[in-house]
Amino acid sequence: GGGFTTDYQQKPTRPPIKPTPPTPATLVLKRGSRGPLVTKLQAGLLRTFPSYAGPIKSSGGADGVFGLGTESVVKEFQRRVGIQSDGEVGPTTRHYLARYGIKL
């Protein structure tokens, strides 16, 4: 016979999940976000993709405020790498940005 058992009475071995504050791993940067990570994102996009990062430059540069300019550049980046173009920097987008040296 197969060594397959379906024992649904097993106790979960993982501790209960406590609500944790957002970490860089779960953080989503999107329009309205502010702070040093946004600055890092903007500076990285300006440095790495000058050909289409113009909207960031024209809306104040790496000012730490995620506005329409940053959103449009993020959407363009997402289109170019072939992921969902929602203008938000979540885990998938961060993964792709990191490939280009933009580590958030």
mmCIF file of N, CA, C and O in Angstrom:
data_model
loop_
_atom_site.group_PDB
_atom_site.id
_atom_site.type_symbol
_atom_site.label_atom_id
_atom_site.label_comp_id
_atom_site.label_asym_id
_atom_site.label_seq_id
_atom_site.Cartn_x
_atom_site.Cartn_y
_atom_site.Cartn_z
ATOM 1 N N GLY A 1 0.816 -1.200 0.000
ATOM 2 C CA GLY A 1 0.000 0.000 0.000
ATOM 3 C C GLY A 1 0.850 1.250 0.000
ATOM 4 O O GLY A 1 2.045 1.215 0.227
ATOM 5 N N GLY A 2 0.183 2.365 -0.254
ATOM 6 C CA GLY A 2 0.919 3.638 -0.230
ATOM 7 C C GLY A 2 1.099 4.114 1.186
ATOM 8 O O GLY A 2 0.299 3.806 2.053
ATOM 9 N N GLY A 3 2.163 4.839 1.426
ATOM 10 C CA GLY A 3 2.415 5.368 2.763
ATOM 11 C C GLY A 3 1.711 6.693 2.979
ATOM 12 O O GLY A 3 2.276 7.598 3.566
ATOM 13 N N PHE A 4 0.510 6.800 2.492
ATOM 14 C CA PHE A 4 -0.231 8.068 2.512
ATOM 15 C C PHE A 4 -1.264 8.023 3.623
ATOM 16 O O PHE A 4 -2.127 7.153 3.626
ATOM 17 N N THR A 5 -1.190 8.930 4.588
ATOM 18 C CA THR A 5 -2.236 8.972 5.607
ATOM 19 C C THR A 5 -2.885 10.340 5.588
ATOM 20 O O THR A 5 -2.220 11.344 5.341
ATOM 21 N N THR A 6 -4.160 10.356 5.810
ATOM 22 C CA THR A 6 -4.855 11.636 5.897
ATOM 23 C C THR A 6 -5.345 11.781 7.317
ATOM 24 O O THR A 6 -6.439 11.350 7.660
ATOM 25 N N ASP A 7 -4.491 12.344 8.149
ATOM 26 C CA ASP A 7 -4.824 12.530 9.558
ATOM 27 C C ASP A 7 -5.126 14.008 9.794
ATOM 28 O O ASP A 7 -4.235 14.832 9.868
ATOM 29 N N TYR A 8 -6.409 14.322 9.896
ATOM 30 C CA TYR A 8 -6.805 15.719 10.041
ATOM 31 C C TYR A 8 -6.763 16.172 11.498
ATOM 32 O O TYR A 8 -7.055 17.313 11.782
ATOM 33 N N GLN A 9 -6.414 15.251 12.399
ATOM 34 C CA GLN A 9 -6.410 15.625 13.809
ATOM 35 C C GLN A 9 -5.059 16.203 14.252
ATOM 36 O O GLN A 9 -4.897 16.536 15.411
ATOM 37 N N GLN A 10 -4.117 16.284 13.331
ATOM 38 C CA GLN A 10 -2.794 16.787 13.725
ATOM 39 C C GLN A 10 -2.881 18.228 14.209
ATOM 40 O O GLN A 10 -3.599 19.043 13.649
ATOM 41 N N LYS A 11 -2.112 18.484 15.263
ATOM 42 C CA LYS A 11 -2.069 19.839 15.789
ATOM 43 C C LYS A 11 -1.145 20.685 14.902
ATOM 44 O O LYS A 11 -0.091 20.196 14.489
ATOM 45 N N PRO A 12 -1.536 21.929 14.622
ATOM 46 C CA PRO A 12 -0.614 22.769 13.850
ATOM 47 C C PRO A 12 0.656 23.023 14.654
ATOM 48 O O PRO A 12 0.589 23.272 15.862
ATOM 49 N N THR A 13 1.787 22.936 14.016
ATOM 50 C CA THR A 13 3.040 23.110 14.739
ATOM 51 C C THR A 13 3.501 24.560 14.714
ATOM 52 O O THR A 13 4.385 24.938 15.458
ATOM 53 N N ARG A 14 2.887 25.374 13.820
ATOM 54 C CA ARG A 14 3.299 26.776 13.769
ATOM 55 C C ARG A 14 2.601 27.561 14.859
ATOM 56 O O ARG A 14 1.438 27.307 15.166
ATOM 57 N N PRO A 15 3.289 28.526 15.438
ATOM 58 C CA PRO A 15 2.640 29.379 16.437
ATOM 59 C C PRO A 15 1.575 30.232 15.757
ATOM 60 O O PRO A 15 1.648 30.454 14.548
ATOM 61 N N PRO A 16 0.602 30.687 16.524
ATOM 62 C CA PRO A 16 -0.419 31.547 15.912
ATOM 63 C C PRO A 16 0.228 32.796 15.333
ATOM 64 O O PRO A 16 1.216 33.300 15.867
ATOM 65 N N ILE A 17 -0.322 33.284 14.244
ATOM 66 C CA ILE A 17 0.266 34.435 13.572
ATOM 67 C C ILE A 17 -0.167 35.705 14.296
ATOM 68 O O ILE A 17 -1.353 35.981 14.444
ATOM 69 N N LYS A 18 0.823 36.453 14.743
ATOM 70 C CA LYS A 18 0.534 37.723 15.401
ATOM 71 C C LYS A 18 0.503 38.806 14.321
ATOM 72 O O LYS A 18 1.258 38.742 13.370
ATOM 73 N N PRO A 19 -0.343 39.803 14.502
ATOM 74 C CA PRO A 19 -0.290 40.902 13.544
ATOM 75 C C PRO A 19 1.065 41.605 13.655
ATOM 76 O O PRO A 19 1.501 41.943 14.753
ATOM 77 N N THR A 20 1.729 41.762 12.544
ATOM 78 C CA THR A 20 3.048 42.383 12.579
ATOM 79 C C THR A 20 2.974 43.729 11.885
ATOM 80 O O THR A 20 2.187 43.915 10.959
ATOM 81 N N PRO A 21 3.795 44.669 12.316
ATOM 82 C CA PRO A 21 3.831 45.944 11.612
ATOM 83 C C PRO A 21 4.349 45.719 10.187
ATOM 84 O O PRO A 21 5.075 44.754 9.954
ATOM 85 N N PRO A 22 3.975 46.575 9.247
ATOM 86 C CA PRO A 22 4.445 46.343 7.883
ATOM 87 C C PRO A 22 5.965 46.382 7.817
ATOM 88 O O PRO A 22 6.596 47.272 8.395
ATOM 89 N N THR A 23 6.534 45.397 7.210
ATOM 90 C CA THR A 23 7.976 45.343 7.042
ATOM 91 C C THR A 23 8.264 45.678 5.589
ATOM 92 O O THR A 23 7.355 45.678 4.762
ATOM 93 N N PRO A 24 9.527 45.911 5.245
ATOM 94 C CA PRO A 24 9.827 46.147 3.838
ATOM 95 C C PRO A 24 9.322 45.028 2.927
ATOM 96 O O PRO A 24 9.013 45.261 1.779
ATOM 97 N N ALA A 25 9.184 43.819 3.472
ATOM 98 C CA ALA A 25 8.734 42.698 2.646
ATOM 99 C C ALA A 25 7.254 42.803 2.285
ATOM 100 O O ALA A 25 6.832 42.285 1.267
ATOM 101 N N THR A 26 6.462 43.468 3.129
ATOM 102 C CA THR A 26 5.027 43.524 2.857
ATOM 103 C C THR A 26 4.583 44.913 2.412
ATOM 104 O O THR A 26 3.464 45.104 1.983
ATOM 105 N N LEU A 27 5.475 45.886 2.567
ATOM 106 C CA LEU A 27 5.135 47.261 2.261
ATOM 107 C C LEU A 27 4.841 47.443 0.780
ATOM 108 O O LEU A 27 5.549 46.918 -0.067
ATOM 109 N N VAL A 28 3.802 48.201 0.478
ATOM 110 C CA VAL A 28 3.507 48.563 -0.909
ATOM 111 C C VAL A 28 3.669 50.070 -1.033
ATOM 112 O O VAL A 28 3.083 50.836 -0.270
ATOM 113 N N LEU A 29 4.508 50.484 -1.964
ATOM 114 C CA LEU A 29 4.646 51.911 -2.251
ATOM 115 C C LEU A 29 3.695 52.245 -3.385
ATOM 116 O O LEU A 29 3.671 51.562 -4.402
ATOM 117 N N LYS A 30 2.893 53.269 -3.194
ATOM 118 C CA LYS A 30 1.953 53.672 -4.233
ATOM 119 C C LYS A 30 1.703 55.163 -4.119
ATOM 120 O O LYS A 30 2.221 55.808 -3.205
ATOM 121 N N ARG A 31 0.883 55.668 -5.055
ATOM 122 C CA ARG A 31 0.627 57.101 -5.048
ATOM 123 C C ARG A 31 0.141 57.536 -3.681
ATOM 124 O O ARG A 31 -0.754 56.934 -3.115
ATOM 125 N N GLY A 32 0.778 58.559 -3.136
ATOM 126 C CA GLY A 32 0.439 59.033 -1.798
ATOM 127 C C GLY A 32 1.454 58.596 -0.761
ATOM 128 O O GLY A 32 1.516 59.166 0.317
ATOM 129 N N SER A 33 2.264 57.557 -1.088
ATOM 130 C CA SER A 33 3.310 57.121 -0.168
ATOM 131 C C SER A 33 4.381 58.212 -0.075
ATOM 132 O O SER A 33 4.637 58.934 -1.040
ATOM 133 N N ARG A 34 5.000 58.286 1.102
ATOM 134 C CA ARG A 34 6.083 59.252 1.302
ATOM 135 C C ARG A 34 7.182 58.604 2.118
ATOM 136 O O ARG A 34 6.922 57.685 2.873
ATOM 137 N N GLY A 35 8.379 59.128 1.978
ATOM 138 C CA GLY A 35 9.443 58.682 2.859
ATOM 139 C C GLY A 35 10.703 58.262 2.131
ATOM 140 O O GLY A 35 10.789 58.337 0.902
ATOM 141 N N PRO A 36 11.680 57.817 2.914
ATOM 142 C CA PRO A 36 12.999 57.491 2.349
ATOM 143 C C PRO A 36 12.964 56.379 1.311
ATOM 144 O O PRO A 36 13.763 56.393 0.370
ATOM 145 N N LEU A 37 12.043 55.415 1.454
ATOM 146 C CA LEU A 37 11.985 54.350 0.451
ATOM 147 C C LEU A 37 11.510 54.886 -0.892
ATOM 148 O O LEU A 37 11.954 54.444 -1.948
ATOM 149 N N VAL A 38 10.599 55.861 -0.840
ATOM 150 C CA VAL A 38 10.123 56.469 -2.079
ATOM 151 C C VAL A 38 11.276 57.223 -2.748
ATOM 152 O O VAL A 38 11.486 57.125 -3.954
ATOM 153 N N THR A 39 12.042 57.957 -1.927
ATOM 154 C CA THR A 39 13.206 58.669 -2.459
ATOM 155 C C THR A 39 14.155 57.695 -3.142
ATOM 156 O O THR A 39 14.668 57.946 -4.239
ATOM 157 N N LYS A 40 14.388 56.557 -2.481
ATOM 158 C CA LYS A 40 15.295 55.546 -3.019
ATOM 159 C C LYS A 40 14.768 54.984 -4.348
ATOM 160 O O LYS A 40 15.519 54.790 -5.305
ATOM 161 N N LEU A 41 13.450 54.737 -4.389
ATOM 162 C CA LEU A 41 12.810 54.268 -5.614
ATOM 163 C C LEU A 41 13.005 55.285 -6.733
ATOM 164 O O LEU A 41 13.437 54.947 -7.839
ATOM 165 N N GLN A 42 12.689 56.550 -6.427
ATOM 166 C CA GLN A 42 12.772 57.591 -7.451
ATOM 167 C C GLN A 42 14.204 57.773 -7.943
ATOM 168 O O GLN A 42 14.452 57.856 -9.155
ATOM 169 N N ALA A 43 15.144 57.825 -7.003
ATOM 170 C CA ALA A 43 16.541 58.011 -7.390
ATOM 171 C C ALA A 43 17.014 56.841 -8.243
ATOM 172 O O ALA A 43 17.725 57.026 -9.237
ATOM 173 N N GLY A 44 16.587 55.629 -7.876
ATOM 174 C CA GLY A 44 16.975 54.442 -8.630
ATOM 175 C C GLY A 44 16.408 54.445 -10.034
ATOM 176 O O GLY A 44 17.099 54.109 -11.004
ATOM 177 N N LEU A 45 15.140 54.851 -10.160
ATOM 178 C CA LEU A 45 14.515 54.908 -11.481
ATOM 179 C C LEU A 45 15.189 55.975 -12.346
ATOM 180 O O LEU A 45 15.470 55.746 -13.525
ATOM 181 N N LEU A 46 15.480 57.129 -11.756
ATOM 182 C CA LEU A 46 16.136 58.202 -12.500
ATOM 183 C C LEU A 46 17.518 57.767 -12.988
ATOM 184 O O LEU A 46 17.911 58.046 -14.118
ATOM 185 N N ARG A 47 18.236 57.063 -12.122
ATOM 186 C CA ARG A 47 19.599 56.645 -12.445
ATOM 187 C C ARG A 47 19.596 55.508 -13.463
ATOM 188 O O ARG A 47 20.410 55.489 -14.386
ATOM 189 N N THR A 48 18.679 54.558 -13.275
ATOM 190 C CA THR A 48 18.718 53.330 -14.056
ATOM 191 C C THR A 48 17.949 53.428 -15.367
ATOM 192 O O THR A 48 18.318 52.804 -16.348
ATOM 193 N N PHE A 49 16.873 54.213 -15.376
ATOM 194 C CA PHE A 49 16.024 54.295 -16.567
ATOM 195 C C PHE A 49 15.814 55.744 -17.004
ATOM 196 O O PHE A 49 14.676 56.218 -17.108
ATOM 197 N N PRO A 50 16.919 56.462 -17.271
ATOM 198 C CA PRO A 50 16.762 57.877 -17.621
ATOM 199 C C PRO A 50 15.921 58.080 -18.883
ATOM 200 O O PRO A 50 15.295 59.126 -19.050
ATOM 201 N N SER A 51 15.861 57.054 -19.735
ATOM 202 C CA SER A 51 15.122 57.213 -20.989
ATOM 203 C C SER A 51 13.628 57.435 -20.772
ATOM 204 O O SER A 51 12.981 58.085 -21.579
ATOM 205 N N TYR A 52 13.071 56.897 -19.669
ATOM 206 C CA TYR A 52 11.634 57.118 -19.450
ATOM 207 C C TYR A 52 11.293 57.584 -18.042
ATOM 208 O O TYR A 52 10.126 57.600 -17.657
ATOM 209 N N ALA A 53 12.307 58.009 -17.278
ATOM 210 C CA ALA A 53 12.038 58.477 -15.914
ATOM 211 C C ALA A 53 11.798 59.986 -15.866
ATOM 212 O O ALA A 53 11.749 60.575 -14.794
ATOM 213 N N GLY A 54 11.612 60.603 -17.032
ATOM 214 C CA GLY A 54 11.381 62.038 -17.096
ATOM 215 C C GLY A 54 10.280 62.570 -16.194
ATOM 216 O O GLY A 54 10.451 63.619 -15.563
ATOM 217 N N PRO A 55 9.113 61.878 -16.116
ATOM 218 C CA PRO A 55 8.041 62.398 -15.257
ATOM 219 C C PRO A 55 8.452 62.569 -13.794
ATOM 220 O O PRO A 55 7.921 63.437 -13.108
ATOM 221 N N ILE A 56 9.402 61.756 -13.321
ATOM 222 C CA ILE A 56 9.871 61.941 -11.942
ATOM 223 C C ILE A 56 10.672 63.238 -11.859
ATOM 224 O O ILE A 56 10.497 64.047 -10.956
ATOM 225 N N LYS A 57 11.549 63.429 -12.846
ATOM 226 C CA LYS A 57 12.379 64.625 -12.867
ATOM 227 C C LYS A 57 11.514 65.876 -12.921
ATOM 228 O O LYS A 57 11.732 66.830 -12.181
ATOM 229 N N SER A 58 10.476 65.845 -13.770
ATOM 230 C CA SER A 58 9.676 67.053 -13.955
ATOM 231 C C SER A 58 8.714 67.297 -12.793
ATOM 232 O O SER A 58 8.172 68.389 -12.662
ATOM 233 N N SER A 59 8.502 66.291 -11.944
ATOM 234 C CA SER A 59 7.585 66.504 -10.815
ATOM 235 C C SER A 59 8.343 66.651 -9.501
ATOM 236 O O SER A 59 7.810 66.357 -8.440
ATOM 237 N N GLY A 60 9.603 67.059 -9.570
ATOM 238 C CA GLY A 60 10.329 67.361 -8.335
ATOM 239 C C GLY A 60 11.517 66.460 -8.064
ATOM 240 O O GLY A 60 12.182 66.595 -7.053
ATOM 241 N N GLY A 61 11.782 65.502 -8.954
ATOM 242 C CA GLY A 61 12.922 64.622 -8.745
ATOM 243 C C GLY A 61 12.683 63.640 -7.610
ATOM 244 O O GLY A 61 11.551 63.318 -7.275
ATOM 245 N N ALA A 62 13.777 63.160 -7.018
ATOM 246 C CA ALA A 62 13.679 62.186 -5.923
ATOM 247 C C ALA A 62 13.347 62.933 -4.638
ATOM 248 O O ALA A 62 14.207 63.182 -3.808
ATOM 249 N N ASP A 63 12.061 63.305 -4.509
ATOM 250 C CA ASP A 63 11.641 64.141 -3.381
ATOM 251 C C ASP A 63 10.955 63.352 -2.273
ATOM 252 O O ASP A 63 10.481 63.912 -1.302
ATOM 253 N N GLY A 64 10.862 62.014 -2.447
ATOM 254 C CA GLY A 64 10.269 61.200 -1.395
ATOM 255 C C GLY A 64 8.756 61.230 -1.367
ATOM 256 O O GLY A 64 8.147 60.715 -0.445
ATOM 257 N N VAL A 65 8.138 61.831 -2.398
ATOM 258 C CA VAL A 65 6.679 61.864 -2.481
ATOM 259 C C VAL A 65 6.263 61.113 -3.736
ATOM 260 O O VAL A 65 6.640 61.481 -4.840
ATOM 261 N N PHE A 66 5.500 60.045 -3.550
ATOM 262 C CA PHE A 66 5.068 59.189 -4.660
ATOM 263 C C PHE A 66 3.836 59.843 -5.299
ATOM 264 O O PHE A 66 2.724 59.694 -4.821
ATOM 265 N N GLY A 67 4.059 60.582 -6.370
ATOM 266 C CA GLY A 67 2.966 61.270 -7.040
ATOM 267 C C GLY A 67 2.680 60.653 -8.395
ATOM 268 O O GLY A 67 3.112 59.535 -8.702
ATOM 269 N N LEU A 68 1.949 61.412 -9.217
ATOM 270 C CA LEU A 68 1.567 60.920 -10.540
ATOM 271 C C LEU A 68 2.776 60.612 -11.414
ATOM 272 O O LEU A 68 2.763 59.656 -12.184
ATOM 273 N N GLY A 69 3.810 61.449 -11.321
ATOM 274 C CA GLY A 69 5.002 61.230 -12.140
ATOM 275 C C GLY A 69 5.661 59.901 -11.819
ATOM 276 O O GLY A 69 5.966 59.105 -12.716
ATOM 277 N N THR A 70 5.838 59.650 -10.528
ATOM 278 C CA THR A 70 6.450 58.389 -10.102
ATOM 279 C C THR A 70 5.569 57.221 -10.518
ATOM 280 O O THR A 70 6.050 56.205 -11.020
ATOM 281 N N GLU A 71 4.260 57.375 -10.342
ATOM 282 C CA GLU A 71 3.340 56.313 -10.703
ATOM 283 C C GLU A 71 3.449 55.976 -12.192
ATOM 284 O O GLU A 71 3.475 54.800 -12.570
ATOM 285 N N SER A 72 3.532 57.003 -13.035
ATOM 286 C CA SER A 72 3.583 56.728 -14.471
ATOM 287 C C SER A 72 4.886 56.022 -14.859
ATOM 288 O O SER A 72 4.886 55.151 -15.730
ATOM 289 N N VAL A 73 5.987 56.378 -14.182
ATOM 290 C CA VAL A 73 7.266 55.715 -14.475
ATOM 291 C C VAL A 73 7.229 54.264 -13.987
ATOM 292 O O VAL A 73 7.702 53.352 -14.676
ATOM 293 N N VAL A 74 6.641 54.031 -12.807
ATOM 294 C CA VAL A 74 6.503 52.662 -12.294
ATOM 295 C C VAL A 74 5.657 51.826 -13.264
ATOM 296 O O VAL A 74 6.009 50.685 -13.575
ATOM 297 N N LYS A 75 4.555 52.406 -13.761
ATOM 298 C CA LYS A 75 3.714 51.676 -14.715
ATOM 299 C C LYS A 75 4.491 51.316 -15.976
ATOM 300 O O LYS A 75 4.362 50.208 -16.500
ATOM 301 N N GLU A 76 5.298 52.255 -16.460
ATOM 302 C CA GLU A 76 6.103 51.994 -17.652
ATOM 303 C C GLU A 76 7.104 50.871 -17.376
ATOM 304 O O GLU A 76 7.283 49.970 -18.190
ATOM 305 N N PHE A 77 7.743 50.917 -16.199
ATOM 306 C CA PHE A 77 8.679 49.855 -15.821
ATOM 307 C C PHE A 77 7.962 48.513 -15.814
ATOM 308 O O PHE A 77 8.450 47.514 -16.358
ATOM 309 N N GLN A 78 6.772 48.475 -15.193
ATOM 310 C CA GLN A 78 6.023 47.227 -15.096
ATOM 311 C C GLN A 78 5.658 46.694 -16.484
ATOM 312 O O GLN A 78 5.772 45.493 -16.734
ATOM 313 N N ARG A 79 5.243 47.585 -17.373
ATOM 314 C CA ARG A 79 4.932 47.163 -18.745
ATOM 315 C C ARG A 79 6.157 46.559 -19.408
ATOM 316 O O ARG A 79 6.087 45.529 -20.069
ATOM 317 N N ARG A 80 7.295 47.209 -19.224
ATOM 318 C CA ARG A 80 8.514 46.762 -19.900
ATOM 319 C C ARG A 80 8.999 45.406 -19.400
ATOM 320 O O ARG A 80 9.575 44.641 -20.170
ATOM 321 N N VAL A 81 8.814 45.127 -18.114
ATOM 322 C CA VAL A 81 9.251 43.815 -17.615
ATOM 323 C C VAL A 81 8.143 42.767 -17.721
ATOM 324 O O VAL A 81 8.368 41.599 -17.442
ATOM 325 N N GLY A 82 6.937 43.194 -18.123
ATOM 326 C CA GLY A 82 5.874 42.233 -18.388
ATOM 327 C C GLY A 82 5.101 41.772 -17.177
ATOM 328 O O GLY A 82 4.632 40.638 -17.118
ATOM 329 N N ILE A 83 4.965 42.661 -16.187
ATOM 330 C CA ILE A 83 4.146 42.318 -15.025
ATOM 331 C C ILE A 83 2.933 43.252 -14.994
ATOM 332 O O ILE A 83 2.839 44.186 -15.792
ATOM 333 N N GLN A 84 2.015 43.002 -14.065
ATOM 334 C CA GLN A 84 0.804 43.816 -13.980
ATOM 335 C C GLN A 84 1.171 45.281 -13.791
ATOM 336 O O GLN A 84 1.912 45.639 -12.870
ATOM 337 N N SER A 85 0.658 46.114 -14.671
ATOM 338 C CA SER A 85 1.011 47.532 -14.656
ATOM 339 C C SER A 85 -0.015 48.307 -13.833
ATOM 340 O O SER A 85 -0.927 48.925 -14.378
ATOM 341 N N ASP A 86 0.153 48.272 -12.508
ATOM 342 C CA ASP A 86 -0.813 48.945 -11.632
ATOM 343 C C ASP A 86 -0.227 50.205 -10.998
ATOM 344 O O ASP A 86 -0.912 50.911 -10.268
ATOM 345 N N GLY A 87 1.040 50.472 -11.256
ATOM 346 C CA GLY A 87 1.654 51.666 -10.707
ATOM 347 C C GLY A 87 2.014 51.560 -9.239
ATOM 348 O O GLY A 87 2.441 52.534 -8.634
ATOM 349 N N GLU A 88 1.849 50.365 -8.672
ATOM 350 C CA GLU A 88 2.179 50.157 -7.259
ATOM 351 C C GLU A 88 3.403 49.269 -7.136
ATOM 352 O O GLU A 88 3.565 48.317 -7.901
ATOM 353 N N VAL A 89 4.242 49.602 -6.172
ATOM 354 C CA VAL A 89 5.465 48.831 -5.973
ATOM 355 C C VAL A 89 5.251 47.876 -4.804
ATOM 356 O O VAL A 89 5.429 48.226 -3.641
ATOM 357 N N GLY A 90 4.836 46.645 -5.138
ATOM 358 C CA GLY A 90 4.661 45.583 -4.152
ATOM 359 C C GLY A 90 5.783 44.575 -4.310
ATOM 360 O O GLY A 90 6.790 44.853 -4.964
ATOM 361 N N PRO A 91 5.621 43.383 -3.728
ATOM 362 C CA PRO A 91 6.703 42.383 -3.757
ATOM 363 C C PRO A 91 7.194 42.034 -5.162
ATOM 364 O O PRO A 91 8.399 41.930 -5.382
ATOM 365 N N THR A 92 6.279 41.871 -6.120
ATOM 366 C CA THR A 92 6.695 41.470 -7.467
ATOM 367 C C THR A 92 7.507 42.572 -8.129
ATOM 368 O O THR A 92 8.591 42.332 -8.673
ATOM 369 N N THR A 93 6.984 43.792 -8.068
ATOM 370 C CA THR A 93 7.694 44.911 -8.690
ATOM 371 C C THR A 93 9.044 45.122 -8.024
ATOM 372 O O THR A 93 10.049 45.355 -8.701
ATOM 373 N N ARG A 94 9.092 45.000 -6.684
ATOM 374 C CA ARG A 94 10.374 45.164 -5.986
ATOM 375 C C ARG A 94 11.371 44.103 -6.426
ATOM 376 O O ARG A 94 12.555 44.384 -6.583
ATOM 377 N N HIS A 95 10.879 42.882 -6.645
ATOM 378 C CA HIS A 95 11.740 41.799 -7.102
ATOM 379 C C HIS A 95 12.395 42.173 -8.438
ATOM 380 O O HIS A 95 13.587 41.977 -8.632
ATOM 381 N N TYR A 96 11.597 42.706 -9.350
ATOM 382 C CA TYR A 96 12.124 43.096 -10.658
ATOM 383 C C TYR A 96 13.027 44.308 -10.567
ATOM 384 O O TYR A 96 14.055 44.381 -11.234
ATOM 385 N N LEU A 97 12.660 45.276 -9.718
ATOM 386 C CA LEU A 97 13.517 46.449 -9.546
ATOM 387 C C LEU A 97 14.883 46.030 -9.011
ATOM 388 O O LEU A 97 15.914 46.557 -9.433
ATOM 389 N N ALA A 98 14.877 45.052 -8.094
ATOM 390 C CA ALA A 98 16.139 44.608 -7.497
ATOM 391 C C ALA A 98 17.075 44.013 -8.557
ATOM 392 O O ALA A 98 18.299 44.127 -8.433
ATOM 393 N N ARG A 99 16.492 43.399 -9.596
ATOM 394 C CA ARG A 99 17.319 42.863 -10.665
ATOM 395 C C ARG A 99 18.105 43.952 -11.382
ATOM 396 O O ARG A 99 19.116 43.687 -12.010
ATOM 397 N N TYR A 100 17.571 45.167 -11.306
ATOM 398 C CA TYR A 100 18.239 46.296 -11.935
ATOM 399 C C TYR A 100 19.013 47.137 -10.922
ATOM 400 O O TYR A 100 19.394 48.254 -11.214
ATOM 401 N N GLY A 101 19.188 46.573 -9.732
ATOM 402 C CA GLY A 101 19.996 47.246 -8.721
ATOM 403 C C GLY A 101 19.232 48.253 -7.876
ATOM 404 O O GLY A 101 19.830 48.984 -7.097
ATOM 405 N N ILE A 102 17.905 48.304 -8.042
ATOM 406 C CA ILE A 102 17.102 49.202 -7.213
ATOM 407 C C ILE A 102 16.514 48.378 -6.081
ATOM 408 O O ILE A 102 15.485 47.732 -6.243
ATOM 409 N N LYS A 103 17.214 48.364 -4.950
ATOM 410 C CA LYS A 103 16.818 47.472 -3.843
ATOM 411 C C LYS A 103 16.076 48.285 -2.797
ATOM 412 O O LYS A 103 16.623 49.195 -2.197
ATOM 413 N N LEU A 104 14.813 47.919 -2.603
ATOM 414 C CA LEU A 104 13.981 48.653 -1.637
ATOM 415 C C LEU A 104 13.671 47.770 -0.432
ATOM 416 O O LEU A 104 13.568 46.582 -0.548
#
